[in-house]
CSV table of C-alpha atoms in Angstrom, one decimal:
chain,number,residue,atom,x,y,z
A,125,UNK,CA,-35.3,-12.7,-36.5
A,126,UNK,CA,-33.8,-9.2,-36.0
A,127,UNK,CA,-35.2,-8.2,-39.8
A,128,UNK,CA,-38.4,-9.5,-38.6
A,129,UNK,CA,-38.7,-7.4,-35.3
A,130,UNK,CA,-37.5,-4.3,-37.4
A,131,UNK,CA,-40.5,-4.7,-39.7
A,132,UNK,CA,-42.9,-5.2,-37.2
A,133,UNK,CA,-42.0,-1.7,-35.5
A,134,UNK,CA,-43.0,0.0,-38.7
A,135,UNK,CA,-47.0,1.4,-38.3
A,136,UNK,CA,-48.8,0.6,-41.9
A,137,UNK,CA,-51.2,3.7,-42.5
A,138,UNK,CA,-53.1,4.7,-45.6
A,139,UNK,CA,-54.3,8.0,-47.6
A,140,UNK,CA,-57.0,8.4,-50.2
A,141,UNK,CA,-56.0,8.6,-53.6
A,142,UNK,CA,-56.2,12.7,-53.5
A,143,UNK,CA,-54.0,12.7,-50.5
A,144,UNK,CA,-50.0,12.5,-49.7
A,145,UNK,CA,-48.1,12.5,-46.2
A,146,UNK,CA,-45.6,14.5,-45.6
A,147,UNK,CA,-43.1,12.5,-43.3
A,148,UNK,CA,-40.7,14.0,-40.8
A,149,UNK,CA,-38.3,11.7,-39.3
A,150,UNK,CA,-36.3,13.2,-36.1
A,151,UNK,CA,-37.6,16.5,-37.4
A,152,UNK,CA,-36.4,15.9,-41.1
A,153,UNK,CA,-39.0,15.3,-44.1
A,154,UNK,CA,-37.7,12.3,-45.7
A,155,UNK,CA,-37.1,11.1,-49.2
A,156,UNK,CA,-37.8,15.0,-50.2
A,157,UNK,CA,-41.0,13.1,-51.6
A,158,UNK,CA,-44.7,12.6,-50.4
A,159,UNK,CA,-46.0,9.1,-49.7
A,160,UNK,CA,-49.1,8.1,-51.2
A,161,UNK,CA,-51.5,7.4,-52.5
A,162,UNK,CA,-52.1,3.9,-50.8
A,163,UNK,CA,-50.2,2.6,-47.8
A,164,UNK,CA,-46.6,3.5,-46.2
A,165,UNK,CA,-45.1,2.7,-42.9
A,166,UNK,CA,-43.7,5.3,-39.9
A,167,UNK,CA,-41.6,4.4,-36.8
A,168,UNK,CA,-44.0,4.8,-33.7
A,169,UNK,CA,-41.4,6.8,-32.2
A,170,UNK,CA,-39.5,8.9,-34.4
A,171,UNK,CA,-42.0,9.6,-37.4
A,172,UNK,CA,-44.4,11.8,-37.5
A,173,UNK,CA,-46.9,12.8,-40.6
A,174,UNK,CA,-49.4,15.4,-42.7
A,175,UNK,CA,-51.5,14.5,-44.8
A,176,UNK,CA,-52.2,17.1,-47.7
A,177,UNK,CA,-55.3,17.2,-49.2
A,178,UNK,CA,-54.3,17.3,-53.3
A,179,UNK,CA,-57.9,18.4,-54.9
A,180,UNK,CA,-58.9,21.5,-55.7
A,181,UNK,CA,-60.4,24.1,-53.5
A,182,UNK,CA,-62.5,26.9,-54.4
A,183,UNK,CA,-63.6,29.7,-51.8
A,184,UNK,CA,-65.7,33.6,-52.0
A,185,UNK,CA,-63.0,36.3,-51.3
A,186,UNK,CA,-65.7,38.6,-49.3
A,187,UNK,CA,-67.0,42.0,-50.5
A,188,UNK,CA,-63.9,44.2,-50.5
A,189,UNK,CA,-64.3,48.7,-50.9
A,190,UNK,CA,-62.3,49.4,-53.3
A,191,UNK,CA,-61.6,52.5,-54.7
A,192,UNK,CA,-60.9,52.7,-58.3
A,193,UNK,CA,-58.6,54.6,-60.1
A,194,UNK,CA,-61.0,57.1,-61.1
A,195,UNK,CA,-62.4,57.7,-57.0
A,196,UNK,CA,-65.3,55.6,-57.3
A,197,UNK,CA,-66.2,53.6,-54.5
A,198,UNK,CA,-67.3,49.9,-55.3
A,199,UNK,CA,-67.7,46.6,-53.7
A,200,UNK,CA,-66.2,43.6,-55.3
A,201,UNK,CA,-66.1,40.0,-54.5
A,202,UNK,CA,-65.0,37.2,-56.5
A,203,UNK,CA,-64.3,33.3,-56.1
A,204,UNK,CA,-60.6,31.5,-56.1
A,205,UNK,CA,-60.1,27.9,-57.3
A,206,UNK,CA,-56.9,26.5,-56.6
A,207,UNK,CA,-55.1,23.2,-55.4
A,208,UNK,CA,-51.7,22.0,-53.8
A,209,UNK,CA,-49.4,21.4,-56.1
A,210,UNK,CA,-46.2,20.6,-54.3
A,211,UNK,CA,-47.1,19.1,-51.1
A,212,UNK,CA,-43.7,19.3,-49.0
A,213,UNK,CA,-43.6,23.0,-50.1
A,214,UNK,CA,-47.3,23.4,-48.7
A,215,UNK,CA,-46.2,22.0,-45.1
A,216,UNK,CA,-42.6,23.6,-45.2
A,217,UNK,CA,-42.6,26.8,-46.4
A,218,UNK,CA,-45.8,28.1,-44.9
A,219,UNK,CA,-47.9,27.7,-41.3
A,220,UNK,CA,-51.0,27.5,-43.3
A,221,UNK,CA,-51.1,27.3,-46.9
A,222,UNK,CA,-55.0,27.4,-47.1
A,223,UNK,CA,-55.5,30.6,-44.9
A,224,UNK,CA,-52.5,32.1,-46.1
A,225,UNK,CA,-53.9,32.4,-49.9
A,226,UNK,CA,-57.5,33.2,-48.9
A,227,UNK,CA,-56.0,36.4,-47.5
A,228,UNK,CA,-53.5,37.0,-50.1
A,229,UNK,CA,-56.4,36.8,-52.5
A,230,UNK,CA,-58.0,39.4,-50.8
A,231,UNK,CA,-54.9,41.9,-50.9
A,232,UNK,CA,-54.6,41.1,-54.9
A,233,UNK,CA,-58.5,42.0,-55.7
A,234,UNK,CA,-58.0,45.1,-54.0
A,235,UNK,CA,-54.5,46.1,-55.5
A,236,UNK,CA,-55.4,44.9,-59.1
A,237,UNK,CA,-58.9,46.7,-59.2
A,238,UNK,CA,-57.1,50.2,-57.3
A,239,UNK,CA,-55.3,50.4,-60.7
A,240,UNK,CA,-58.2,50.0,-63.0
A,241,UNK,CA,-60.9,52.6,-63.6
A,242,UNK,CA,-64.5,52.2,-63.6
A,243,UNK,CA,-65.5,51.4,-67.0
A,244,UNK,CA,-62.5,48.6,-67.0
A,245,UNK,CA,-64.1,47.4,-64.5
A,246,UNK,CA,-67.3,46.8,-65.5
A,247,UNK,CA,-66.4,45.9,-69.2
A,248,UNK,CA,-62.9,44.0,-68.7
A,249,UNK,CA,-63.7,41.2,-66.0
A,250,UNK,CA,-61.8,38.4,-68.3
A,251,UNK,CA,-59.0,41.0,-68.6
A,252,UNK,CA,-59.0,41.4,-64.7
A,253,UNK,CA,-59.1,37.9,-63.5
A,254,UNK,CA,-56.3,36.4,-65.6
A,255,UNK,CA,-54.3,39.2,-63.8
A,256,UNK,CA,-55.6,38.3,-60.7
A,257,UNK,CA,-54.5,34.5,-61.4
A,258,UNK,CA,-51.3,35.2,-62.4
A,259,UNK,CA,-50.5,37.2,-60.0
A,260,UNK,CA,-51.7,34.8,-57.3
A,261,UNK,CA,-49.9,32.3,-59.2
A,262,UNK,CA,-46.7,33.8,-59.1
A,263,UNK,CA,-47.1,34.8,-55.2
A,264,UNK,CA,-48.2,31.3,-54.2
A,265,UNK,CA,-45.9,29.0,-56.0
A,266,UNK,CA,-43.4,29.3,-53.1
A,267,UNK,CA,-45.9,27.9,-50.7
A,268,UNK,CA,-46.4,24.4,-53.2
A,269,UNK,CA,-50.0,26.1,-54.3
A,270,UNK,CA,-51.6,26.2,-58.0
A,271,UNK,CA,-54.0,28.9,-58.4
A,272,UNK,CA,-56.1,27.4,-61.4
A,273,UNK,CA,-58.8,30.1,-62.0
A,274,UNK,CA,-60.3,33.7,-60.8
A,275,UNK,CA,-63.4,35.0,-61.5
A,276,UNK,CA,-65.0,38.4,-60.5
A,277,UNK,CA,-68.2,37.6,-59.4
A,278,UNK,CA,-70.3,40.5,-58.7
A,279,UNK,CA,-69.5,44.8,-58.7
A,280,UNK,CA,-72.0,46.8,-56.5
A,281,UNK,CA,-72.0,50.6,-57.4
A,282,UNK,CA,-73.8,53.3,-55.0
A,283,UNK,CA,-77.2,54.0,-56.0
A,284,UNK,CA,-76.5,57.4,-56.4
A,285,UNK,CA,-73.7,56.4,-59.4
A,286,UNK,CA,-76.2,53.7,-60.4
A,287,UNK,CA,-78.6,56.4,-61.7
A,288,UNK,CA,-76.6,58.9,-63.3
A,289,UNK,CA,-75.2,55.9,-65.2
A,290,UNK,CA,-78.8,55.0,-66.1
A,291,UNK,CA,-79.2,58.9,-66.8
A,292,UNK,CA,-76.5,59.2,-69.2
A,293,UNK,CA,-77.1,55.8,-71.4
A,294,UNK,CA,-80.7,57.5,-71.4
A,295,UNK,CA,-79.6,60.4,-72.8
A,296,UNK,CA,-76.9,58.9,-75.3
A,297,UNK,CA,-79.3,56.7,-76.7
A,298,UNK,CA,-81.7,59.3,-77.2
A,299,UNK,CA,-79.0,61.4,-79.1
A,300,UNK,CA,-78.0,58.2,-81.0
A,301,UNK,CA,-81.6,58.3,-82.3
A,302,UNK,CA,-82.2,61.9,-82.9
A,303,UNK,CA,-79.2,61.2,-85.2
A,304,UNK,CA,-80.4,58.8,-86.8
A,305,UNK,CA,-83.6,59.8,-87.2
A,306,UNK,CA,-82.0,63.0,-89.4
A,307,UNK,CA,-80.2,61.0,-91.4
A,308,UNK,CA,-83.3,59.3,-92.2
A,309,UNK,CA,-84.8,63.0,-93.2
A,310,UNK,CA,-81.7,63.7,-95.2
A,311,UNK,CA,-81.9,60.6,-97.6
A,312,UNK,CA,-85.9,60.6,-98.1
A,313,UNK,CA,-85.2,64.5,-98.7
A,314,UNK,CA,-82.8,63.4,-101.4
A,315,UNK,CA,-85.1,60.4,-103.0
A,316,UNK,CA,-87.5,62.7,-103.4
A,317,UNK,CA,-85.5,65.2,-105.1
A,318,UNK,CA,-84.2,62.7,-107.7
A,319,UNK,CA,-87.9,61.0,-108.0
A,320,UNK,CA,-89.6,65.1,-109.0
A,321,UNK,CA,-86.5,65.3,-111.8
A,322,UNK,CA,-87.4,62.4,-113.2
A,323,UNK,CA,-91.0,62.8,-112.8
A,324,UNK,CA,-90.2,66.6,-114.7
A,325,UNK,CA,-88.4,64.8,-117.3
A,326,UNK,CA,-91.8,63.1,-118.1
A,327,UNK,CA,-95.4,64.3,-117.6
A,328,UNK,CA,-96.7,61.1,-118.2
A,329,UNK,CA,-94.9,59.4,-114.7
A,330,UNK,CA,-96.5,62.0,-112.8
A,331,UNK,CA,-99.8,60.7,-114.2
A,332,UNK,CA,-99.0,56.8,-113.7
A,333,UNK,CA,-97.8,58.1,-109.8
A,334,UNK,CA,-100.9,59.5,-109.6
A,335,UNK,CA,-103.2,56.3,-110.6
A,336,UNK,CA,-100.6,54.1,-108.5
A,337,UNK,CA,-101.8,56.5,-105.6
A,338,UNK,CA,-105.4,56.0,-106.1
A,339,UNK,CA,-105.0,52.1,-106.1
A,340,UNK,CA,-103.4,52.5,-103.0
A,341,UNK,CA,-105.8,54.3,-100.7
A,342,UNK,CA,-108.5,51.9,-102.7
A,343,UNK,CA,-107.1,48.8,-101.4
A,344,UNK,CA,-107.4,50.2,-97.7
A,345,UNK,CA,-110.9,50.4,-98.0
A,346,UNK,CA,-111.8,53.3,-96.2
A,347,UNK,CA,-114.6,55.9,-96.8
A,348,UNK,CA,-112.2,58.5,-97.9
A,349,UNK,CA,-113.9,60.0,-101.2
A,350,UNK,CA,-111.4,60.8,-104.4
A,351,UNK,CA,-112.3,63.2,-107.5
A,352,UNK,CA,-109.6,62.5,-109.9
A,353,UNK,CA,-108.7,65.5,-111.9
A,354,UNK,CA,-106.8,65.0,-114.9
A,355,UNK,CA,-103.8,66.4,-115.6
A,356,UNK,CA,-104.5,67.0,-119.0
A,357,UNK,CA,-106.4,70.2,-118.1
A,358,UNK,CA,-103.8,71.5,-115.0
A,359,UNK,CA,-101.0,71.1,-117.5
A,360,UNK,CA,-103.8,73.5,-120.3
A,361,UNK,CA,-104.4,75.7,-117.8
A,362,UNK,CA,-100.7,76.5,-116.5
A,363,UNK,CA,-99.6,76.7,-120.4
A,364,UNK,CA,-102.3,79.6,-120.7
A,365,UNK,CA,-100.5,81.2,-117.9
């Protein structure tokens, strides 16, 4: 009977499957474990419970100013997802585990990017979240709290920065194709070179060139008019000479 009367003290409760309880008897957690998922029993008058909520979490770390290594001035906000790993840690060893790694993600965007300059920045994101994330990692694994993932997800420059940017690609592409464009110049000017020596080499080519030439402006079927001139008599007249 006494066994009985013990049981029936004990409250039944119940958490989903992505919760545990954190129990505090007198004070003390108990068991060092969480309960759950499923149902467990508390003493009405000694026990009392969290529940920790085990999925994973994702929240926007606002725009932050940041100044880069380089003293530009850019605004940078990103997105955190990250889930309780150690429940009794969550509850012990911080007031708010939540709140307390939305702003320590904060704090770690702006020190991680103040180190960077402004073309890591805007070509290394990868790079600079898996920093981000283990860094967070690290911090957070005190408080019972997994920091899965970090992504950068937008970098607003001034406008003023925005259009020199644009200014100089404009120019470095145009350079890139001046370049290129010369080197174009230099091996047609070299083609040619070899094609006249070996055209010298043999006055007949120059003739065959010269019919291949008249096919071609044929087939285009203009109204351009062509009096072929042998060659026979310019190559007569510059012997005479």
């Amino acid at each position: 009977f006494a066994a009985l009367t013990l049981k029936c003290c004990f409250l039944p409760q119940i958490v989903q499957e992505y919760e545990r309880a954190v129990i505090f008897r007198l004070g003390r957690i108990t068991d060092k474990k969480a309960k759950g998922p499923g149902i467990f029993f508390v003493l009405p008058c000694t026990d009392t419970f969290v529940k920790v909520d085990m999925r994973t979490v994702s929240f926007d770390i606002p725009p932050q100013e940041i100044l880069t290594k380089d003293s530009v001035t850019v605004s940078v906000d990103g997105v955190v997802y990250f889930r309780v790993s150690c429940p009794i840690s969550s509850v012990a060893n911080v007031a708010n585990a939540d709140f307390s790694t939305r702003l320590l993600a904060q704090t770690t965007l702006r020190n991680v990017l103040g180190t960077k300059n402004l073309s890591e920045l805007l070509s290394d994101r990868e790079g600079i979240s898996h920093s981000m994330q283990v860094s967070l990692d690290e911090a957070t694994d005190a408080w019972g709290i997994k920091v899965e993932r970090v992504e950068i997800k937008d970098v607003k420059l001034p406008h003023q920065l925005q259009r020199a940017m644009a200014a100089e690609a404009e120019a470095s592409r145009e350079a890139r194709a001046k370049v290129i464009a010369a080197e174009g110049e230099m091996n047609a000017s070299r083609a040619l070179k070899e094609a006249s020596l070996v055209i010298a080499e043999s006055p007949s080519a120059l003739q065959l060139r010269y019919l291949q030439t008249l096919s071609t402006i044929a087939a285009e079927k203009n109204s351009t008019i062509i009096f072929p001139l042998p060659m026979d008599i310019i190559s007569h007249f510059m012997q005479k000479k």
